[in-house]
Structures are given as structure tokens and as C-alpha cells.
PDB file of C-alpha atoms in Angstrom:
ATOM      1  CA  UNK A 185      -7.813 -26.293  49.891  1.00 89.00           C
ATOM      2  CA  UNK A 186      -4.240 -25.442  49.541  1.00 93.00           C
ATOM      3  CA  UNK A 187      -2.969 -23.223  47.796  1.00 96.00           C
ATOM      4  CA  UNK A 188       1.290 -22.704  47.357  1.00 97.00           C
ATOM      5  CA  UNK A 189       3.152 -19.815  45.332  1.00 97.00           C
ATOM      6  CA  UNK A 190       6.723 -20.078  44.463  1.00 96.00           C
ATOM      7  CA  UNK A 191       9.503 -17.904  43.611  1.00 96.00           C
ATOM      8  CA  UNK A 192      12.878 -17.180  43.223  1.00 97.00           C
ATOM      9  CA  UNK A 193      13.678 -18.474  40.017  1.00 96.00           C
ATOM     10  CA  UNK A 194      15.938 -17.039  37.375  1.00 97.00           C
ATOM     11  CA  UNK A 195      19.271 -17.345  35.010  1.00 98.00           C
ATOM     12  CA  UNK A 196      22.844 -18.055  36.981  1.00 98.00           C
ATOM     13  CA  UNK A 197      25.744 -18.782  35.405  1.00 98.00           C
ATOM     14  CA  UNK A 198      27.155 -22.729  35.855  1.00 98.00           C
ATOM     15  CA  UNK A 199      28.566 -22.704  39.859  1.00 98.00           C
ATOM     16  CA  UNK A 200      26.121 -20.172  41.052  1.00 98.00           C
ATOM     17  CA  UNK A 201      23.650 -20.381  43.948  1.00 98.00           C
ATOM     18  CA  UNK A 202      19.603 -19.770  43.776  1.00 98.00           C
ATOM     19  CA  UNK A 203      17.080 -19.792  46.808  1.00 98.00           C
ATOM     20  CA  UNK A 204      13.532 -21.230  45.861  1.00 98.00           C
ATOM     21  CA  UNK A 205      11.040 -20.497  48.517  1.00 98.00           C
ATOM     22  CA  UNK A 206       7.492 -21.728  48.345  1.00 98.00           C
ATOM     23  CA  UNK A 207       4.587 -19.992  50.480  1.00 97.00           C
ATOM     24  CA  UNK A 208       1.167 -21.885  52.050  1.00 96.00           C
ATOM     25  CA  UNK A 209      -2.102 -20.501  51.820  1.00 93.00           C
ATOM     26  CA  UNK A 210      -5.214 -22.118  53.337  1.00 91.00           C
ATOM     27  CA  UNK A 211      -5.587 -25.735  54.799  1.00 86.00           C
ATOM     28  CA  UNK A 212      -2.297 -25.256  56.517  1.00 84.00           C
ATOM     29  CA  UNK A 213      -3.107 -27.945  58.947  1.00 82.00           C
ATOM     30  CA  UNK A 214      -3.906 -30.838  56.382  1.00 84.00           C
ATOM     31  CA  UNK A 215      -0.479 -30.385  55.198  1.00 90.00           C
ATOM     32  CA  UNK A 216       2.235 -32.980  56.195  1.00 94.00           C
ATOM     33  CA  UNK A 217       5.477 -33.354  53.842  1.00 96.00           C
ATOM     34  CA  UNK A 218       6.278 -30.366  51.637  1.00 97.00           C
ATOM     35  CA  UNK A 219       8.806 -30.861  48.675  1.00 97.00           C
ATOM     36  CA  UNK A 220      10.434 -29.671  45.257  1.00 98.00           C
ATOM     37  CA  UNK A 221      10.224 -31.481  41.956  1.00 98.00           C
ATOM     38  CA  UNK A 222      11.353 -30.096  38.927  1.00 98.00           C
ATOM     39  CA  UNK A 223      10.643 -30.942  35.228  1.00 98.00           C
ATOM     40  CA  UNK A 224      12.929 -31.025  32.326  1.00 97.00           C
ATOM     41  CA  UNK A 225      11.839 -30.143  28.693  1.00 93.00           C
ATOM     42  CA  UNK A 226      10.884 -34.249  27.418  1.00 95.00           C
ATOM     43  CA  UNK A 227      11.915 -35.427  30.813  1.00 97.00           C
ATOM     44  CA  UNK A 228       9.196 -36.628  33.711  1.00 98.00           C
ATOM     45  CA  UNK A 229       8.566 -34.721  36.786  1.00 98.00           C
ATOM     46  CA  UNK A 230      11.262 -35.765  39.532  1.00 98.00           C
ATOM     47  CA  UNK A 231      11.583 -35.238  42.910  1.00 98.00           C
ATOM     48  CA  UNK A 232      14.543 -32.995  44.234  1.00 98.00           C
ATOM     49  CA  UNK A 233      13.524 -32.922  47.819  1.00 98.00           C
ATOM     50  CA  UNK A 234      10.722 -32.574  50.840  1.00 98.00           C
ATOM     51  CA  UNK A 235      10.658 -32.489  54.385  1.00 97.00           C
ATOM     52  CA  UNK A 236       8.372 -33.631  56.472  1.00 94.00           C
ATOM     53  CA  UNK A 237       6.619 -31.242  59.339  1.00 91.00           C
ATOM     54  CA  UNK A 238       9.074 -32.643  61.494  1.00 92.00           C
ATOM     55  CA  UNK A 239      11.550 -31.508  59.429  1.00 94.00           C
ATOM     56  CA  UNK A 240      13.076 -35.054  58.196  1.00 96.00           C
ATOM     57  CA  UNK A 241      14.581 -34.295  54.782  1.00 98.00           C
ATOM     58  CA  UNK A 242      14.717 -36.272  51.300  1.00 97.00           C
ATOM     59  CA  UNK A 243      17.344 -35.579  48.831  1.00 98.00           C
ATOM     60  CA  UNK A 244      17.638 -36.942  45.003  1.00 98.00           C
ATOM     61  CA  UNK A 245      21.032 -38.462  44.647  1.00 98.00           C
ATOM     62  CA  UNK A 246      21.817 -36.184  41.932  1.00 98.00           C
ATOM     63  CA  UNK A 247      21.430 -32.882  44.328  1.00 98.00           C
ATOM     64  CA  UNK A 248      23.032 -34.023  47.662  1.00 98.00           C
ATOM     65  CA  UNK A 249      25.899 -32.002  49.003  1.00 98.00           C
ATOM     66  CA  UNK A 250      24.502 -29.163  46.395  1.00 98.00           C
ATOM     67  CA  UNK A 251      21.223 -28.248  47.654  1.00 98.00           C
ATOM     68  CA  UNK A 252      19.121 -27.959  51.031  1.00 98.00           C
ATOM     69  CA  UNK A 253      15.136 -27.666  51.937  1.00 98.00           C
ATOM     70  CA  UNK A 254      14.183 -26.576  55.280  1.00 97.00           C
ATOM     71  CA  UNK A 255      11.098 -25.106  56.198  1.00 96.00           C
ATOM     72  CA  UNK A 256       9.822 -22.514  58.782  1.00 94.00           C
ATOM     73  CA  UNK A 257       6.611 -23.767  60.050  1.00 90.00           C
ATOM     74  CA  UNK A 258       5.507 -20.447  61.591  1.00 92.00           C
ATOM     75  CA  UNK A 259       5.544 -19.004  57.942  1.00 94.00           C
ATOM     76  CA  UNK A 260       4.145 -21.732  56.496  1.00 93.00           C
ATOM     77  CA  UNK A 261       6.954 -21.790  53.985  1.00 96.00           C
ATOM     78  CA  UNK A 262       9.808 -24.171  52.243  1.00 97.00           C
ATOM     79  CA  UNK A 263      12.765 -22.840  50.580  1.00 98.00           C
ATOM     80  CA  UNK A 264      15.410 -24.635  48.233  1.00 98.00           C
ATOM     81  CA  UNK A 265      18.798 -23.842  48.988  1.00 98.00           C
ATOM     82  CA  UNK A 266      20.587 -24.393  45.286  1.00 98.00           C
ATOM     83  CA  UNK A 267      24.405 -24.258  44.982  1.00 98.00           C
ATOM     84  CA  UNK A 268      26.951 -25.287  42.732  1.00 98.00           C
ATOM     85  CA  UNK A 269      24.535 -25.199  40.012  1.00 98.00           C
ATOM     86  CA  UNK A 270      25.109 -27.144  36.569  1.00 98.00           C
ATOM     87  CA  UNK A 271      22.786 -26.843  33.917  1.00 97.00           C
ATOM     88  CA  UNK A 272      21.471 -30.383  33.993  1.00 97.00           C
ATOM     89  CA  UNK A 273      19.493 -28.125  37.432  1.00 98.00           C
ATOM     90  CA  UNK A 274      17.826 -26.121  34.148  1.00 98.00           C
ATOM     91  CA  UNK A 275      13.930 -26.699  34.857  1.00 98.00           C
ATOM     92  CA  UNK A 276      10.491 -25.803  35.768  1.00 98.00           C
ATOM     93  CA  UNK A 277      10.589 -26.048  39.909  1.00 98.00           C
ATOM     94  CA  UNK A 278       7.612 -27.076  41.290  1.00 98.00           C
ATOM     95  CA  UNK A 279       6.166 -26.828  45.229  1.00 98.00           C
ATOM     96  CA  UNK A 280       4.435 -29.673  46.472  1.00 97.00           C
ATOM     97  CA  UNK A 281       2.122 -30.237  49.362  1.00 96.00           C
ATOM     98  CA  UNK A 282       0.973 -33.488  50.530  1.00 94.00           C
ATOM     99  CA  UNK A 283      -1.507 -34.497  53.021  1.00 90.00           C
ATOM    100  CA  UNK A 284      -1.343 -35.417  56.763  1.00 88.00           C
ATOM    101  CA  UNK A 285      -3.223 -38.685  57.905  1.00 85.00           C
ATOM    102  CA  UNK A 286      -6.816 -38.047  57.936  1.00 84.00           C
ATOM    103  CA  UNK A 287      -6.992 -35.851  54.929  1.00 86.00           C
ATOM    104  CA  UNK A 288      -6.756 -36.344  50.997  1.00 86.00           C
ATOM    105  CA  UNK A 289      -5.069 -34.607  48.017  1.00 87.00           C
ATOM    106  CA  UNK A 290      -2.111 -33.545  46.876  1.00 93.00           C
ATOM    107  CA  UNK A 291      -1.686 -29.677  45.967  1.00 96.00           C
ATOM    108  CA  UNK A 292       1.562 -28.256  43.435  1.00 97.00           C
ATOM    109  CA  UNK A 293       2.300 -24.818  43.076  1.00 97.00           C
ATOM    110  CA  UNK A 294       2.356 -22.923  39.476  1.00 97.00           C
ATOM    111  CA  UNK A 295       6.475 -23.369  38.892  1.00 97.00           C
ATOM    112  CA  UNK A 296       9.379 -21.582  38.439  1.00 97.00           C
ATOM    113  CA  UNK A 297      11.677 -21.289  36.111  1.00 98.00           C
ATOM    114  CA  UNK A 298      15.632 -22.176  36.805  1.00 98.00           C
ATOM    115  CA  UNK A 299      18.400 -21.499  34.394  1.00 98.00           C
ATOM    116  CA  UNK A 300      21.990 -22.816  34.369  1.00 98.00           C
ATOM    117  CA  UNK A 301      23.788 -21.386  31.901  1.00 97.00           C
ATOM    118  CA  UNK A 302      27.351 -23.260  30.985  1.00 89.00           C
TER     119      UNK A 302
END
């Protein structure tokens, strides 16, 4: 089992900058790609990002240039570098884990909350 706690989340005014980070617990070593999705109200869940443990990065076409994931191995953690914020960014951020060959499962975090006021 994995289990992943966010935070960082909060209100910013339009053009502002937020840091997401995302902590591991457990199973470290089934763990391959790590990632961000985030959920608008009446909108799917999308992806914004992940990385792989080899730190090859993802990016939705609609955050590129804005934000950045990287992640520290050695604490087991991912952040989410968020700047130039608009409020289209406004959602529930979610932490992702998925698995590394040989093992099953994917594990999400509880969310955070991001606000972009205008």
C-alpha cells in the first residue's frame, strides 16, 4: 500500500505562484511515475503533469511554460511548481502514484484545493 498526502493549496490572486507538494508513505518501491491531476466543478479529472522515477516529465498543453513537477526521490516527494496562475487553474489537485512493472494499482492522494481569483 501507498499512501500520498498533499498540500499547499490555497486562494492567489490571477498571476500569482503556488507550490503543491505531495509526500509517499509505504510501498515506496512499487512506485514508478508520480503526477498531478486536477478536477474542475462538472469537468473530468485531467492530468496536469507526472514524472517518471527517472525524472522524465509530462506537461498538459494548457500548463506548459506556467508550471513545473520535479521530484526528490530521497524524500519520496513531488511538488507542483504553479505560476502565472489564471483561474481556469481553480480546482481540486490531486497526487497520483502509479505502479512500477511487476506490481499493480494505482494510489491518489485526498486533494487540495487551488483558487485563482480574477
Amino acid at each position: 500500500q501507498v499512501q500520498l498526502v498533499e498540500s499547499g493549496g490555497g486562494l492567489v490572486q490571477a498571476g500569482g505562484s503556488l507550490r503543491l507538494s505531495c509526500v509517499a508513505s509505504g510501498s515506496i518501491f512499487s512506485i514508478n511515475t508520480m503526477g498531478w491531476y486536477r478536477q474542475a466543478p462538472g469537468k473530468q479529472r485531467e492530468l496536469v503533469a507526472a514524472i517518471t522515477s527517472a525524472h522524465r516529465t509530462n506537461y498538459a498543453d494548457a500548463v506548459k511554460g506556467r508550471f513545473t513537477i520535479s521530484r526528490d526521490n530521497a524524500k519520496n516527494t513531488i511538488y507542483l511548481q504553479m505560476n502565472n496562475l489564471k483561474s481556469e487553474d481553480t480546482a481540486v489537485y490531486y497526487c497520483k502514484a502509479e505502479p512500477a512493472v511487476g506490481f499493480r494499482g494505482d494510489y491518489w492522494g485526498q486533494g487540495t484545493q487551488v483558487t485563482v481569483s480574477s
